[in-house]
Tab-separated table of C-alpha atoms in Angstrom:
chain	number	residue	atom	x	y	z
A	1	UNK	CA	0.000	0.000	0.000
A	2	UNK	CA	1.284	3.423	-0.889
A	3	UNK	CA	2.057	5.904	1.859
A	4	UNK	CA	0.692	8.659	-0.377
A	5	UNK	CA	-3.034	9.131	0.090
A	6	UNK	CA	-5.335	9.612	-2.893
A	7	UNK	CA	-7.157	12.529	-1.272
A	8	UNK	CA	-9.701	12.989	-4.075
A	9	UNK	CA	-10.806	9.368	-3.819
A	10	UNK	CA	-10.964	9.558	-0.031
A	11	UNK	CA	-12.834	12.883	-0.018
A	12	UNK	CA	-15.503	11.308	-2.233
A	13	UNK	CA	-16.029	8.853	0.658
A	14	UNK	CA	-16.364	11.663	3.225
A	15	UNK	CA	-12.712	12.099	4.236
A	16	UNK	CA	-11.588	15.365	5.830
A	17	UNK	CA	-8.558	16.975	7.483
A	18	UNK	CA	-9.684	15.860	10.945
A	19	UNK	CA	-9.562	12.213	9.900
A	20	UNK	CA	-6.279	12.833	8.099
A	21	UNK	CA	-4.621	14.262	11.209
A	22	UNK	CA	-5.778	11.334	13.367
A	23	UNK	CA	-4.624	8.819	10.755
A	24	UNK	CA	-1.165	10.356	10.425
A	25	UNK	CA	-0.765	10.443	14.204
A	26	UNK	CA	-1.584	6.732	14.455
A	27	UNK	CA	0.620	5.868	11.465
A	28	UNK	CA	3.603	7.768	12.867
A	29	UNK	CA	3.719	5.373	15.837
A	30	UNK	CA	4.178	2.360	13.550
A	31	UNK	CA	7.430	0.908	12.249
A	32	UNK	CA	8.428	1.790	8.645
A	33	UNK	CA	7.385	-1.665	7.481
A	34	UNK	CA	4.002	-1.391	9.170
A	35	UNK	CA	3.460	2.065	7.701
A	36	UNK	CA	3.643	0.583	4.220
A	37	UNK	CA	0.896	-1.912	5.044
A	38	UNK	CA	-1.744	0.475	6.387
A	39	UNK	CA	-4.292	2.692	4.720
A	40	UNK	CA	-7.489	4.486	5.805
A	41	UNK	CA	-10.810	2.877	4.890
A	42	UNK	CA	-14.458	3.583	5.588
A	43	UNK	CA	-16.867	0.967	6.933
A	44	UNK	CA	-19.654	0.515	4.352
A	45	UNK	CA	-21.197	-2.700	5.693
A	46	UNK	CA	-21.353	-4.562	8.997
A	47	UNK	CA	-21.812	-8.316	9.351
A	48	UNK	CA	-21.736	-10.461	12.474
A	49	UNK	CA	-17.981	-11.131	12.412
A	50	UNK	CA	-16.677	-9.072	9.500
A	51	UNK	CA	-16.836	-5.583	8.018
A	52	UNK	CA	-17.053	-4.377	4.432
A	53	UNK	CA	-14.664	-1.451	3.986
A	54	UNK	CA	-13.894	0.860	1.087
A	55	UNK	CA	-10.790	2.926	0.397
A	56	UNK	CA	-8.517	3.966	-2.444
A	57	UNK	CA	-7.950	0.289	-3.323
A	58	UNK	CA	-11.657	-0.464	-3.632
A	59	UNK	CA	-13.916	-2.554	-1.413
A	60	UNK	CA	-12.905	-5.575	0.628
A	61	UNK	CA	-13.756	-7.611	3.700
A	62	UNK	CA	-11.907	-7.005	6.971
A	63	UNK	CA	-11.855	-8.267	10.545
A	64	UNK	CA	-10.914	-6.646	13.819
A	65	UNK	CA	-7.293	-7.045	14.823
A	66	UNK	CA	-6.471	-8.726	18.126
A	67	UNK	CA	-6.967	-6.849	21.378
A	68	UNK	CA	-3.214	-6.296	21.681
A	69	UNK	CA	-3.170	-4.204	18.509
A	70	UNK	CA	-6.593	-2.559	18.686
A	71	UNK	CA	-5.795	0.263	21.092
A	72	UNK	CA	-9.252	1.844	21.062
A	73	UNK	CA	-12.266	0.476	22.905
A	74	UNK	CA	-14.597	1.283	20.006
A	75	UNK	CA	-16.142	-1.331	17.745
A	76	UNK	CA	-16.472	-0.069	14.165
A	77	UNK	CA	-19.928	1.024	13.064
A	78	UNK	CA	-21.294	1.850	9.643
A	79	UNK	CA	-19.683	5.100	8.484
A	80	UNK	CA	-16.582	4.812	10.675
A	81	UNK	CA	-13.119	5.599	9.334
A	82	UNK	CA	-10.570	2.961	10.351
A	83	UNK	CA	-6.918	2.075	9.838
A	84	UNK	CA	-6.673	-1.082	7.735
A	85	UNK	CA	-3.571	-3.294	7.748
A	86	UNK	CA	-2.999	-5.669	4.842
A	87	UNK	CA	-1.976	-9.145	5.998
A	88	UNK	CA	0.422	-11.387	4.059
A	89	UNK	CA	-2.466	-13.625	2.964
A	90	UNK	CA	-4.246	-10.667	1.378
A	91	UNK	CA	-6.847	-10.267	4.126
A	92	UNK	CA	-7.418	-6.999	5.969
A	93	UNK	CA	-7.326	-6.236	9.704
A	94	UNK	CA	-8.783	-3.134	11.310
A	95	UNK	CA	-6.261	-1.738	13.771
A	96	UNK	CA	-7.956	1.475	14.899
A	97	UNK	CA	-11.217	3.397	14.731
A	98	UNK	CA	-10.418	7.043	14.009
A	99	UNK	CA	-12.169	9.656	16.208
A	100	UNK	CA	-15.749	10.192	15.085
A	101	UNK	CA	-17.016	13.493	13.782
A	102	UNK	CA	-20.601	12.595	14.737
A	103	UNK	CA	-22.119	9.592	16.503
A	104	UNK	CA	-25.675	8.371	16.050
A	105	UNK	CA	-26.639	5.894	18.790
A	106	UNK	CA	-29.594	4.214	20.419
A	107	UNK	CA	-30.104	3.073	23.986
A	108	UNK	CA	-29.594	-0.560	24.850
A	109	UNK	CA	-32.661	-1.961	26.573
A	110	UNK	CA	-33.842	-5.195	28.161
A	111	UNK	CA	-31.463	-8.148	28.320
A	112	UNK	CA	-29.223	-6.512	25.722
A	113	UNK	CA	-28.667	-3.567	28.008
A	114	UNK	CA	-28.013	-5.827	31.012
A	115	UNK	CA	-25.350	-7.740	29.086
A	116	UNK	CA	-23.720	-4.433	28.106
A	117	UNK	CA	-23.116	-3.542	31.755
A	118	UNK	CA	-22.140	0.103	31.976
A	119	UNK	CA	-22.488	0.633	28.206
A	120	UNK	CA	-25.775	2.413	27.595
A	121	UNK	CA	-25.668	2.942	23.845
A	122	UNK	CA	-25.270	1.053	20.615
A	123	UNK	CA	-23.744	3.088	17.812
A	124	UNK	CA	-25.946	2.872	14.731
A	125	UNK	CA	-23.932	5.085	12.404
A	126	UNK	CA	-20.879	7.325	12.620
A	127	UNK	CA	-19.696	10.410	10.743
A	128	UNK	CA	-23.143	11.251	9.375
A	129	UNK	CA	-23.604	14.840	8.203
A	130	UNK	CA	-27.355	14.925	7.501
A	131	UNK	CA	-30.205	12.749	8.775
A	132	UNK	CA	-33.484	12.579	6.882
A	133	UNK	CA	-36.297	11.999	9.390
A	134	UNK	CA	-38.939	10.412	7.165
A	135	UNK	CA	-42.650	10.326	7.975
A	136	UNK	CA	-45.868	10.083	5.973
A	137	UNK	CA	-49.363	11.666	6.085
A	138	UNK	CA	-51.161	8.663	7.569
A	139	UNK	CA	-51.655	6.871	10.878
A	140	UNK	CA	-47.882	6.702	11.399
A	141	UNK	CA	-47.615	10.486	11.821
A	142	UNK	CA	-46.685	11.232	15.448
A	143	UNK	CA	-45.440	14.730	16.195
A	144	UNK	CA	-44.063	13.937	19.658
A	145	UNK	CA	-42.070	10.997	18.325
A	146	UNK	CA	-40.722	13.140	15.470
A	147	UNK	CA	-39.632	15.764	17.992
A	148	UNK	CA	-37.671	13.114	19.855
A	149	UNK	CA	-36.030	12.021	16.605
A	150	UNK	CA	-34.996	15.634	15.982
A	151	UNK	CA	-33.456	15.913	19.445
A	152	UNK	CA	-31.591	12.620	19.025
A	153	UNK	CA	-30.172	13.736	15.668
A	154	UNK	CA	-29.111	17.107	17.064
A	155	UNK	CA	-27.415	15.369	19.982
A	156	UNK	CA	-25.485	13.175	17.540
A	157	UNK	CA	-23.908	16.256	15.951
A	158	UNK	CA	-25.643	15.751	12.600
A	159	UNK	CA	-28.205	18.095	11.026
A	160	UNK	CA	-31.833	16.876	10.964
A	161	UNK	CA	-33.949	17.319	7.834
A	162	UNK	CA	-37.677	16.463	7.873
A	163	UNK	CA	-39.195	14.593	4.935
A	164	UNK	CA	-42.947	14.177	4.470
A	165	UNK	CA	-42.996	11.215	2.083
A	166	UNK	CA	-45.963	9.662	0.245
A	167	UNK	CA	-47.412	13.117	-0.370
A	168	UNK	CA	-49.431	11.537	-3.187
A	169	UNK	CA	-51.660	10.000	-0.490
A	170	UNK	CA	-53.223	13.425	0.075
A	171	UNK	CA	-54.102	16.108	-2.447
A	172	UNK	CA	-53.120	18.789	0.079
A	173	UNK	CA	-50.054	18.305	2.250
A	174	UNK	CA	-50.096	21.821	3.714
A	175	UNK	CA	-51.619	20.773	7.065
A	176	UNK	CA	-48.957	18.110	7.600
A	177	UNK	CA	-46.173	20.536	6.671
A	178	UNK	CA	-47.485	23.080	9.174
A	179	UNK	CA	-47.367	20.401	11.860
A	180	UNK	CA	-43.745	19.683	11.000
A	181	UNK	CA	-42.896	23.392	11.107
A	182	UNK	CA	-44.040	23.484	14.727
A	183	UNK	CA	-41.005	21.329	15.586
A	184	UNK	CA	-38.656	24.227	14.904
A	185	UNK	CA	-38.578	27.285	12.638
A	186	UNK	CA	-35.093	26.474	11.344
A	187	UNK	CA	-35.753	22.855	10.400
A	188	UNK	CA	-35.547	22.086	6.690
A	189	UNK	CA	-38.641	20.307	5.328
A	190	UNK	CA	-39.068	18.408	2.047
A	191	UNK	CA	-42.298	16.972	0.612
A	192	UNK	CA	-41.785	13.894	-1.556
A	193	UNK	CA	-43.622	11.118	-3.372
A	194	UNK	CA	-40.884	8.514	-3.627
A	195	UNK	CA	-43.279	5.795	-4.835
A	196	UNK	CA	-44.014	7.936	-7.862
A	197	UNK	CA	-40.428	9.009	-8.422
A	198	UNK	CA	-40.297	7.672	-11.973
A	199	UNK	CA	-43.609	9.255	-13.004
A	200	UNK	CA	-44.115	12.740	-14.483
A	201	UNK	CA	-44.903	15.357	-11.847
A	202	UNK	CA	-43.259	13.496	-8.953
A	203	UNK	CA	-42.602	15.668	-5.930
A	204	UNK	CA	-39.527	16.649	-4.032
A	205	UNK	CA	-36.918	14.151	-5.202
A	206	UNK	CA	-34.689	16.713	-6.898
A	207	UNK	CA	-34.580	18.944	-3.822
A	208	UNK	CA	-33.607	15.966	-1.662
A	209	UNK	CA	-30.971	14.923	-4.206
A	210	UNK	CA	-29.545	18.421	-3.881
A	211	UNK	CA	-28.552	17.572	-0.290
A	212	UNK	CA	-26.224	14.832	-1.520
A	213	UNK	CA	-23.138	16.759	-2.555
A	214	UNK	CA	-19.744	15.016	-2.944
A	215	UNK	CA	-18.371	13.783	0.382
A	216	UNK	CA	-21.606	14.401	2.338
A	217	UNK	CA	-23.011	11.416	4.236
A	218	UNK	CA	-26.765	11.226	4.690
A	219	UNK	CA	-28.778	8.716	6.742
A	220	UNK	CA	-32.500	7.963	6.746
A	221	UNK	CA	-34.534	7.127	9.843
A	222	UNK	CA	-38.214	6.710	10.568
A	223	UNK	CA	-40.834	4.070	11.255
A	224	UNK	CA	-41.395	1.040	9.057
A	225	UNK	CA	-43.680	1.734	6.147
A	226	UNK	CA	-42.926	5.426	5.635
A	227	UNK	CA	-40.937	4.692	2.489
A	228	UNK	CA	-37.283	4.930	3.543
A	229	UNK	CA	-36.194	2.075	1.296
A	230	UNK	CA	-38.276	3.384	-1.604
A	231	UNK	CA	-36.730	6.808	-1.103
A	232	UNK	CA	-33.264	5.205	-0.999
A	233	UNK	CA	-33.904	3.428	-4.302
A	234	UNK	CA	-35.216	6.632	-5.875
A	235	UNK	CA	-32.094	8.552	-4.853
A	236	UNK	CA	-29.775	5.790	-6.046
A	237	UNK	CA	-31.675	5.233	-9.273
A	238	UNK	CA	-31.693	1.455	-8.750
A	239	UNK	CA	-33.444	-1.137	-6.547
A	240	UNK	CA	-30.659	-1.415	-3.964
A	241	UNK	CA	-32.890	-1.649	-0.862
A	242	UNK	CA	-35.841	-4.092	-0.592
A	243	UNK	CA	-39.294	-2.577	-0.210
A	244	UNK	CA	-42.524	-3.961	1.210
A	245	UNK	CA	-46.235	-3.292	1.311
A	246	UNK	CA	-48.001	-1.401	4.109
A	247	UNK	CA	-50.683	-3.347	6.022
A	248	UNK	CA	-54.167	-1.986	5.422
A	249	UNK	CA	-55.230	-2.755	9.004
A	250	UNK	CA	-52.930	-0.300	10.749
A	251	UNK	CA	-50.911	1.285	7.915
A	252	UNK	CA	-47.713	-0.083	9.475
A	253	UNK	CA	-44.977	-1.414	7.244
A	254	UNK	CA	-42.950	-4.572	7.542
A	255	UNK	CA	-39.240	-4.194	8.317
A	256	UNK	CA	-37.763	-4.651	4.850
A	257	UNK	CA	-34.272	-3.339	5.686
A	258	UNK	CA	-32.504	-5.673	8.113
A	259	UNK	CA	-28.914	-4.427	7.845
A	260	UNK	CA	-27.140	-1.094	7.565
A	261	UNK	CA	-25.422	-0.277	4.315
A	262	UNK	CA	-23.551	2.784	3.071
A	263	UNK	CA	-24.225	3.451	-0.625
A	264	UNK	CA	-22.343	5.741	-3.009
A	265	UNK	CA	-24.917	7.969	-4.731
A	266	UNK	CA	-24.515	8.701	-8.459
A	267	UNK	CA	-23.390	12.300	-8.838
A	268	UNK	CA	-21.822	12.452	-5.383
A	269	UNK	CA	-22.655	11.887	-1.761
A	270	UNK	CA	-23.158	8.808	0.392
A	271	UNK	CA	-26.349	7.367	1.834
A	272	UNK	CA	-26.943	5.056	4.806
A	273	UNK	CA	-30.153	3.018	4.993
A	274	UNK	CA	-31.180	1.837	8.491
A	275	UNK	CA	-33.729	-0.672	9.738
A	276	UNK	CA	-37.079	0.900	10.604
A	277	UNK	CA	-37.315	2.183	14.158
A	278	UNK	CA	-40.988	1.913	15.052
A	279	UNK	CA	-40.515	2.337	18.814
A	280	UNK	CA	-38.801	5.623	19.644
A	281	UNK	CA	-37.736	4.150	22.996
A	282	UNK	CA	-34.873	2.396	21.198
A	283	UNK	CA	-33.515	5.718	19.945
A	284	UNK	CA	-34.332	8.489	22.336
A	285	UNK	CA	-32.702	11.651	23.621
A	286	UNK	CA	-33.612	10.420	27.138
A	287	UNK	CA	-30.872	7.817	26.758
A	288	UNK	CA	-28.408	10.024	24.922
A	289	UNK	CA	-26.323	10.562	28.037
A	290	UNK	CA	-26.420	13.876	29.895
A	291	UNK	CA	-24.304	12.824	32.853
A	292	UNK	CA	-22.024	15.856	32.483
A	293	UNK	CA	-24.941	18.306	32.456
A	294	UNK	CA	-26.585	16.544	35.377
A	295	UNK	CA	-23.330	16.947	37.315
A	296	UNK	CA	-23.213	20.646	36.400
A	297	UNK	CA	-26.823	21.052	37.521
A	298	UNK	CA	-25.873	20.065	41.068
A	299	UNK	CA	-23.791	23.263	41.186
A	300	UNK	CA	-26.741	25.547	40.347
A	301	UNK	CA	-27.838	27.967	43.046
A	302	UNK	CA	-31.426	26.646	43.039
A	303	UNK	CA	-32.247	22.969	43.489
A	304	UNK	CA	-35.087	23.040	40.936
A	305	UNK	CA	-33.233	25.191	38.419
A	306	UNK	CA	-34.725	25.020	34.897
A	307	UNK	CA	-31.435	26.252	33.373
A	308	UNK	CA	-33.147	29.145	31.610
A	309	UNK	CA	-33.100	32.529	33.396
A	310	UNK	CA	-32.272	31.657	37.011
A	311	UNK	CA	-29.265	33.464	38.542
A	312	UNK	CA	-26.368	31.255	39.496
A	313	UNK	CA	-27.137	28.582	36.880
A	314	UNK	CA	-23.985	26.502	36.324
A	315	UNK	CA	-25.353	24.982	33.111
A	316	UNK	CA	-26.053	28.372	31.519
A	317	UNK	CA	-22.561	29.489	32.595
A	318	UNK	CA	-21.098	26.517	30.705
A	319	UNK	CA	-23.095	27.505	27.593
A	320	UNK	CA	-21.790	31.090	27.790
A	321	UNK	CA	-18.250	29.752	28.162
A	322	UNK	CA	-18.653	27.651	25.024
A	323	UNK	CA	-18.312	24.385	26.940
A	324	UNK	CA	-21.888	23.242	26.139
A	325	UNK	CA	-23.761	23.890	22.888
A	326	UNK	CA	-27.140	25.607	22.928
A	327	UNK	CA	-28.640	22.658	21.011
A	328	UNK	CA	-27.421	20.212	23.651
A	329	UNK	CA	-28.836	22.379	26.435
A	330	UNK	CA	-32.196	22.440	24.630
A	331	UNK	CA	-32.176	18.624	24.440
A	332	UNK	CA	-31.322	18.434	28.153
A	333	UNK	CA	-34.171	20.817	29.012
A	334	UNK	CA	-36.594	18.759	26.906
A	335	UNK	CA	-35.495	15.623	28.736
A	336	UNK	CA	-35.920	17.269	32.132
A	337	UNK	CA	-39.371	18.534	31.165
A	338	UNK	CA	-40.530	15.071	30.115
A	339	UNK	CA	-39.291	13.612	33.384
A	340	UNK	CA	-41.291	16.215	35.273
A	341	UNK	CA	-44.482	15.236	33.435
A	342	UNK	CA	-44.160	11.549	34.221
């Protein structure tokens, strides 16, 4: 493997200077011989024991290196950038997960959470720039659940974009759009009819395609049956993701996507398709982890501080100092408010 990076090829996969700096730091600690065998790759598929990765040399299968070589505690997720070492037999080993730009996670619940011990989250996708929160104008539409999706996306570090899909189900989508606008005046909203994407007069697909510029990674989330896989296929221009029918009884869809895959989009950009998340409890800002803010809150002057206008608020002081983002504070306040209503 060449020590010279093909930056154009890597940038098309979402590479940036932050990943480059972390990669060079890790590489500098290797011996000269080892340096010749490593290269950065991006995880584009996750199986039970192996990972599909893509880099300047194309796509291949890789496994995690042994614990003695894998210095980080992170397990690669879809979208991660890793350091790949080529073995003598031609196989690849992942030595390191480079620091993530954004992290999209869900809470571990039930027996899964108990087995995880102190680990409270499962990373669903990493280094995502935009997240399309897809819904439809039918019985699936749930404004409170959509608000919680928005908060979870904002907490991840990615930018949420709302998509009202299946607009062809209703002649007028204005009422539904107004409901979505109530979630935040700055949220971008697109109205689409992905099922009719190949028909004349289809709605919204070009504006959504405009989000997928070279190097930008976009993910789709939403309940089963809202058309995420259909939207994925429309954006890719090919039937890459399986689709299914919606049950007439409750207008819920079957889970047609069972794995996470990162696709290269014709014309630029990358797209991650995720399994449907019908129950927001598996992906909720309540479980996003606010331990640091909760610790700060114990230093507030008032015990029941709302972290808005009270004097002596330690959380607001951290926001003013640039130590906590305003978006993260808003998510924390939403969480606290929901706890108070329970």
